[in-house]
Short mmCIF file of C-alpha atoms and ligand atoms in Angstrom, two decimals:
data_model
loop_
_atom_site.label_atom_id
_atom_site.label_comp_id
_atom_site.label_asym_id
_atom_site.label_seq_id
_atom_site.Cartn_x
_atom_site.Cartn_y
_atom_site.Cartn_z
CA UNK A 163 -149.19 -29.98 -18.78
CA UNK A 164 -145.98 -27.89 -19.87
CA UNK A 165 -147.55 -26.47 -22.63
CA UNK A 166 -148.01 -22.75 -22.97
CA UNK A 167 -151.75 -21.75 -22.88
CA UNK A 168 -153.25 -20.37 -25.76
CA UNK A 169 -153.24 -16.54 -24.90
CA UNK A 170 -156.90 -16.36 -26.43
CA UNK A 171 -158.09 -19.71 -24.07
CA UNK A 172 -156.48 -18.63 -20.89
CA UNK A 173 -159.05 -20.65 -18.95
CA UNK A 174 -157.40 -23.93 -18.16
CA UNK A 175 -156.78 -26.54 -15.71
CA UNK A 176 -154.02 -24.91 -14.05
CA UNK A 177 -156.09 -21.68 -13.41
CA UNK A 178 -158.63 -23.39 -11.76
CA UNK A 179 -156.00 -25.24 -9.37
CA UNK A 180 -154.79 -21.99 -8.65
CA UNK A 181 -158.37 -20.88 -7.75
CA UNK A 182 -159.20 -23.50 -5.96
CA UNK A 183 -155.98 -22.77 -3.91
CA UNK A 184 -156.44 -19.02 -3.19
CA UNK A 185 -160.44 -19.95 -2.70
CA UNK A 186 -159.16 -22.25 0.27
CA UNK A 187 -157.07 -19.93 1.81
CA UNK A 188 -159.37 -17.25 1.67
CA UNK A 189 -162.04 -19.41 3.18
CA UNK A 190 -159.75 -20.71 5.73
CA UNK A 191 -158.71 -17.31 6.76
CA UNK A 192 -162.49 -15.74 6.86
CA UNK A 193 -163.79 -18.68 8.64
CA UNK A 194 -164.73 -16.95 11.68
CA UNK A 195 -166.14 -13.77 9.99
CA UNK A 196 -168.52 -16.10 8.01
CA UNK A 197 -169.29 -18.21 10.93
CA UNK A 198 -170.18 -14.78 12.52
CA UNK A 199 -172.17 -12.99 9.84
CA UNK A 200 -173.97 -16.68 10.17
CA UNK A 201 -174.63 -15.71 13.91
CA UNK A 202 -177.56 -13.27 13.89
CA UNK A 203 -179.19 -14.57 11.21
CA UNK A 204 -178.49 -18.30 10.81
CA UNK A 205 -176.76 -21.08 12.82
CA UNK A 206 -172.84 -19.94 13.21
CA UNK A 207 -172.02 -22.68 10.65
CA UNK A 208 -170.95 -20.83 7.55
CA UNK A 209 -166.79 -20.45 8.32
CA UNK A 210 -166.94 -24.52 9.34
CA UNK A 211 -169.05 -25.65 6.25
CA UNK A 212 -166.82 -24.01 3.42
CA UNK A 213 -163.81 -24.81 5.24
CA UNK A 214 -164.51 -28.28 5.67
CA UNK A 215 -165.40 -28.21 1.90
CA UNK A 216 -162.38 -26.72 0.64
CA UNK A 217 -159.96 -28.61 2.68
CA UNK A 218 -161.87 -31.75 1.48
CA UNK A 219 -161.54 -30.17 -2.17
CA UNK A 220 -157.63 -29.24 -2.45
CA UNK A 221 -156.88 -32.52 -0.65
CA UNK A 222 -158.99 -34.56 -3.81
CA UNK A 223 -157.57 -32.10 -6.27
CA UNK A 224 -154.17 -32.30 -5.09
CA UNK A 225 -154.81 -36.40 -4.72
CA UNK A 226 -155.88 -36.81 -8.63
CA UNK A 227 -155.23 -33.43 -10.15
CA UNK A 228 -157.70 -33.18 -13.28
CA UNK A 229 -156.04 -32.19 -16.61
CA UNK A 230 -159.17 -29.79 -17.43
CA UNK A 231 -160.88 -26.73 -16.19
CA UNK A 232 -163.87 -28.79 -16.16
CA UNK A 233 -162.47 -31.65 -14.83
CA UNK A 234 -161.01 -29.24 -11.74
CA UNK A 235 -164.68 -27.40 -11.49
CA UNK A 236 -166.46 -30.94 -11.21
CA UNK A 237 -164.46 -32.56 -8.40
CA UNK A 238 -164.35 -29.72 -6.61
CA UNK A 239 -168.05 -29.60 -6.32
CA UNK A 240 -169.10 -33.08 -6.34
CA UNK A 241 -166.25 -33.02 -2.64
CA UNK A 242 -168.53 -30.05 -1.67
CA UNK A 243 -171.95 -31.86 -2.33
CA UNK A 244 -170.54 -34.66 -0.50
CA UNK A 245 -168.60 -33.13 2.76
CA UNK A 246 -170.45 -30.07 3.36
CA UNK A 247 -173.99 -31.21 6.13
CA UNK A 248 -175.49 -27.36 5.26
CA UNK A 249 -177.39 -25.50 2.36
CA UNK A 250 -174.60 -23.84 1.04
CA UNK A 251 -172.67 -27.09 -0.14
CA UNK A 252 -175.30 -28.40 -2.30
CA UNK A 253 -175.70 -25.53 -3.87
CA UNK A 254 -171.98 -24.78 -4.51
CA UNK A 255 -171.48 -28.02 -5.37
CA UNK A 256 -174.37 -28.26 -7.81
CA UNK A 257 -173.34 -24.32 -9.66
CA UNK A 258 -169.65 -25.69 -9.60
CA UNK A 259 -170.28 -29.70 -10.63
CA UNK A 260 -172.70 -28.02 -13.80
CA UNK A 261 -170.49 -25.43 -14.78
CA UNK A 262 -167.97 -28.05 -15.04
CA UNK A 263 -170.04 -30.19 -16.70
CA UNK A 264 -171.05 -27.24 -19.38
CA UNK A 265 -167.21 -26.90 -19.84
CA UNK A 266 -166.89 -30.97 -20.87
CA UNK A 267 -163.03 -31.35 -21.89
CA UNK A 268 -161.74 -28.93 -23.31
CA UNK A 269 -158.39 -28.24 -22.02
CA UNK A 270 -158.27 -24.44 -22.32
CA UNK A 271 -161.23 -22.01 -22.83
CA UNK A 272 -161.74 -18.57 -23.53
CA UNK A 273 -163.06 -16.41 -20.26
CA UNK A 274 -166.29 -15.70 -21.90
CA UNK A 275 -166.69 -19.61 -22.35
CA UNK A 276 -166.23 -19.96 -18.86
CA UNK A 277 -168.58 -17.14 -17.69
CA UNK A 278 -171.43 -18.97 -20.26
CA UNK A 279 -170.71 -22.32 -18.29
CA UNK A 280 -170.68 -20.45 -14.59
CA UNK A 281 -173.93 -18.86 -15.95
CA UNK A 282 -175.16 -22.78 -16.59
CA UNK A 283 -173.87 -23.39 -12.61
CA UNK A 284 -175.61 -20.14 -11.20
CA UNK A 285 -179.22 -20.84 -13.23
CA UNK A 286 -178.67 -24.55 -11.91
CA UNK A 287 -178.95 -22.80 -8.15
CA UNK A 288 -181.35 -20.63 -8.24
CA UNK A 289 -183.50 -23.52 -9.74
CA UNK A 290 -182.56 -26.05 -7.15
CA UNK A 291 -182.64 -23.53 -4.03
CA UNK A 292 -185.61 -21.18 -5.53
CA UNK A 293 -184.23 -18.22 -4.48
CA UNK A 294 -184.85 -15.11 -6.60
CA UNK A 295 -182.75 -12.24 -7.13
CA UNK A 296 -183.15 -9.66 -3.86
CA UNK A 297 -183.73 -12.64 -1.77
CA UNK A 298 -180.75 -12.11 0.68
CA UNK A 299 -178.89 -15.35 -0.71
CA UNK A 300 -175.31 -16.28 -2.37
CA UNK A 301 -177.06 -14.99 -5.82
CA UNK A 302 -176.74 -11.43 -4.91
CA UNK A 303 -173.20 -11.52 -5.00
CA UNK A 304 -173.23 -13.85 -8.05
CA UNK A 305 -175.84 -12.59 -10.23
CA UNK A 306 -174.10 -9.17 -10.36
CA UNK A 307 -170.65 -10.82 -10.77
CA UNK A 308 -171.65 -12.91 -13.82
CA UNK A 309 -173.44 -9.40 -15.28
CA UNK A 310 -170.13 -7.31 -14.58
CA UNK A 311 -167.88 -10.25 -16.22
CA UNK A 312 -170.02 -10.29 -19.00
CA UNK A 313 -170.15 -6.27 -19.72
CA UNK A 314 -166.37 -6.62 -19.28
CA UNK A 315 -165.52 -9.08 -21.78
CA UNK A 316 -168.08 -7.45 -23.98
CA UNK A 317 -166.32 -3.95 -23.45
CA UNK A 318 -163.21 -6.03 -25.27
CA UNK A 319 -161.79 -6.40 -21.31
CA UNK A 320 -158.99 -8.74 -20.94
CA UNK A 321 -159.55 -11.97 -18.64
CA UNK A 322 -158.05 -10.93 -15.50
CA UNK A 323 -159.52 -7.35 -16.11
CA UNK A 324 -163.01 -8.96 -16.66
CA UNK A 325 -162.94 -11.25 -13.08
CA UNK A 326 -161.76 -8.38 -11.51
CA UNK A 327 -164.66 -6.48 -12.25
CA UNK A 328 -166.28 -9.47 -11.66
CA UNK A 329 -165.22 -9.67 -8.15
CA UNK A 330 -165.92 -5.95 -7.33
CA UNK A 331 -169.45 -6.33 -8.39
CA UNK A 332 -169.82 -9.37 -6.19
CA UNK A 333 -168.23 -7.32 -3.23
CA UNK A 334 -171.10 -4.68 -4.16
CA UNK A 335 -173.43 -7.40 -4.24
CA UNK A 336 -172.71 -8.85 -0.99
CA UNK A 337 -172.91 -5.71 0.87
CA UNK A 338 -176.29 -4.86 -0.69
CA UNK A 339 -177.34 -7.72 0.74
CA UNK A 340 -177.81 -5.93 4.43
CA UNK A 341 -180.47 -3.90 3.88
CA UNK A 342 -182.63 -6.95 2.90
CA UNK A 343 -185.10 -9.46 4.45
CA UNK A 344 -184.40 -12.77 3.86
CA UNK A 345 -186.52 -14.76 2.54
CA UNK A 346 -185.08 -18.09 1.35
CA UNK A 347 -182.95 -20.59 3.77
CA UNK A 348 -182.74 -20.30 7.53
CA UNK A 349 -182.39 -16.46 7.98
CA UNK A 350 -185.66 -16.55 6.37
CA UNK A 351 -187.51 -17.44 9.76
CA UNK A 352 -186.18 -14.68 10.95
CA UNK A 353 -188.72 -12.07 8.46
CA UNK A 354 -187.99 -8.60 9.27
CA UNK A 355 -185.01 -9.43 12.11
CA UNK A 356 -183.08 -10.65 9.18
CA UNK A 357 -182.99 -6.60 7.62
CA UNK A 358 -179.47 -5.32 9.01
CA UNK A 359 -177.16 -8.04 8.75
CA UNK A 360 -174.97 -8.87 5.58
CA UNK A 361 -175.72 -12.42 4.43
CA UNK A 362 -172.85 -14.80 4.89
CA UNK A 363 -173.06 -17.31 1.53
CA UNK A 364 -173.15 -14.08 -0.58
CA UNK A 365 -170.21 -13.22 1.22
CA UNK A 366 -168.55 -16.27 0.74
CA UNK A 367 -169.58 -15.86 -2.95
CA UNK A 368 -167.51 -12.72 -3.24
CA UNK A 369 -164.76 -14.48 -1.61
CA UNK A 370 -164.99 -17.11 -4.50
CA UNK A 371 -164.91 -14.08 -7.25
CA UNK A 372 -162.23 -12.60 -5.68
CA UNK A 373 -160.35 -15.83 -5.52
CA UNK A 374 -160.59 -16.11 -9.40
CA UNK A 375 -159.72 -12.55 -9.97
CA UNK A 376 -156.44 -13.21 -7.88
CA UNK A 377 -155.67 -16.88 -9.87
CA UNK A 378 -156.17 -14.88 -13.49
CA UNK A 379 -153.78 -12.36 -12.06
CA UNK A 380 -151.00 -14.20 -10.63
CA UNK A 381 -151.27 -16.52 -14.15
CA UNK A 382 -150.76 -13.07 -15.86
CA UNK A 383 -147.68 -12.11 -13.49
CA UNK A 384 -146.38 -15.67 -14.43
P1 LIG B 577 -177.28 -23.54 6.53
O1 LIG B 577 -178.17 -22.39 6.22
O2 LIG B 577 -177.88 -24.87 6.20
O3 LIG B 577 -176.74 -23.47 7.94
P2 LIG B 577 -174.83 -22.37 5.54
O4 LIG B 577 -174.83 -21.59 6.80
O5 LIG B 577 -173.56 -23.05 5.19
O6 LIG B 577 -176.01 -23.42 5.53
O7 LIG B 577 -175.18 -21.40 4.32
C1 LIG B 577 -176.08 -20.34 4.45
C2 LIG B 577 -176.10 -19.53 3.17
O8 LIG B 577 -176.61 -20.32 2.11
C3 LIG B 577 -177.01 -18.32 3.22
O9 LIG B 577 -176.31 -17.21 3.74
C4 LIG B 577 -177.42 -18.11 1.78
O10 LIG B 577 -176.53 -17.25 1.09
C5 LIG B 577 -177.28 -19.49 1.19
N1 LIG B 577 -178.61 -20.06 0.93
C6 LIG B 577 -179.44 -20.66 1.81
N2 LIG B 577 -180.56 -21.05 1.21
C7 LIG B 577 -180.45 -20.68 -0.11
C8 LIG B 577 -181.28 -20.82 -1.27
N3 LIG B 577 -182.47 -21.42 -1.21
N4 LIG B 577 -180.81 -20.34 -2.45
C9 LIG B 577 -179.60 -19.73 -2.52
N5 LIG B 577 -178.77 -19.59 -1.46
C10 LIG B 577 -179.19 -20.05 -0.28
MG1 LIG B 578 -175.63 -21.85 8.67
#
C-alpha cells in the first residue's frame, strides 16, 4: 500500500479513496442546492439521495478499504444501488459498479484506462435509463466530460490536466442543460415547464468530475 505508484499508472486505489472523499464532501456541502434544483422540476430529493449514498459509501470504504481502483469503484456503487430509494442511485451505482468491473484488478492504471472503463459505466446508463444525449439527464454533464478527457489525454495531457478538463466540460455540460425539456425521469412530466431550470443529477455529475479533478491534483501536490 506504501508503494510508490507507477508515474505512467497513476490511477490507483488510493486515488479513488481520495475521490470518493472529496465526492462526499462536495455532495454533503451542495445538498441543499441539489435538493433545490430538484424542486421545480422533480421531487426535492436530489441533496438527500447522494448524501445518503455517499455517507453509506465512505463509511463501507473506510470499513473494508479495497486495495484496487476497481475494487474502490465497485463498492462504492453497489452501497449506492443499495441505499439510494431514487433514479439517480441505480444509475450511479450501475456506471460506477461496471466501470469497476471493466477495471478488474489491476492495482494501478493509466488515466486513459480509466476513462475506457468510465466510458463502459456511462454506455451501461444510458442503456439501463434510455436517456439520449440532449435529454436533460446526468449524461449531459458526463458525455461531454468523458469527450474532453479523452481529447486531453489524446492532446498528450497529463492525468490531472486531462480530469480537469474533464470537469470543466461537465460544468459546461450541466449548465447547458437549462435551456432543455426534459424528457427522461420525473422532470419529464413536466414537457415544456421543465425548459428553464438546470437539471440536478447532471449537476451532481459535475460535482463527481470535479471531485476527481481535485483527488488527481492533491495526489500530484503529494
Ligand atoms: P428521482 O428522480 O427518482 O427523484 P433523483 O432526484 O435522485 O431521483 O435524481 C434525478 C436525476 O436523475 C435527474 O436530474 C436526472 O439527471 C437523472 N435521471 C433521471 N432519470 C434518468 C434516466 N432515465 N437516465 C439518466 N439520468 C436520469
Ligand atoms: Mg428527485
Amino acid at each position: 500500500m506504501n508503494a510508490t505508484p507507477d508515474p505512467g499508472s497513476p490511477v490507483d486505489a488510493g486515488l479513488m479513496r481520495r475521490w470518493l472523499d472529496l465526492a462526499a464532501t462536495a455532495v454533503d456541502r451542495e445538498s441543499e442546492h441539489l435538493s433545490e434544483l430538484d424542486s421545480p422540476i422533480g421531487d426535492a430529493d436530489h441533496g438527500g439521495n447522494m448524501r445518503r449514498g455517499f455517507v453509506a459509501a465512505r463509511t463501507a470504504v473506510e470499513q473494508e478499504p479495497p486495495d484496487t481502483p476497481g475494487g474502490v469503484l465497485v463498492l462504492v456503487g453497489r452501497t449506492l444501488i443499495s441505499t439510494v430509494g431514487g433514479a439517480s442511485g441505480p444509475l450511479y451505482g450501475t456506471l460506477l459498479r461496471r466501470a469497476g468491473k471493466d477495471l478488474g484488478d489491476e492495482p494501478a492504471v493509466p488515466a486513459a484506462r480509466l476513462r475506457d472503463a468510465l466510458r463502459v459505466g456511462v454506455d451501461a446508463v444510458a442503456q439501463l435509463g434510455g436517456a439520449a444525449p440532449g435529454d436533460k439527464t446526468m449524461l449531459d454533464a458526463l458525455l461531454p466530460a468523458l469527450d474532453a478527457l479523452t481529447g486531453a489525454l489524446d492532446a498528450g495531457g497529463s492525468a490531472a490536466e486531462a480530469f480537469a478538463a474533464a470537469a470543466q466540460a461537465a460544468d459546461d455540460g450541466a449548465k447547458a442543460t437549462i435551456p432543455l425539456r426534459a424528457r427522461k425521469g420525473r422532470a419529464s412530466y413536466l414537457g415544456e415547464r421543465s425548459v428553464g431550470h438546470q437539471d440536478p443529477g447532471a449537476t451532481s455529475a459535475a460535482l463527481l468530475v470535479t471531485a476527481l479533478a481535485d483527488a488527481a491534483r492533491t495526489g500530484e501536490d503529494a
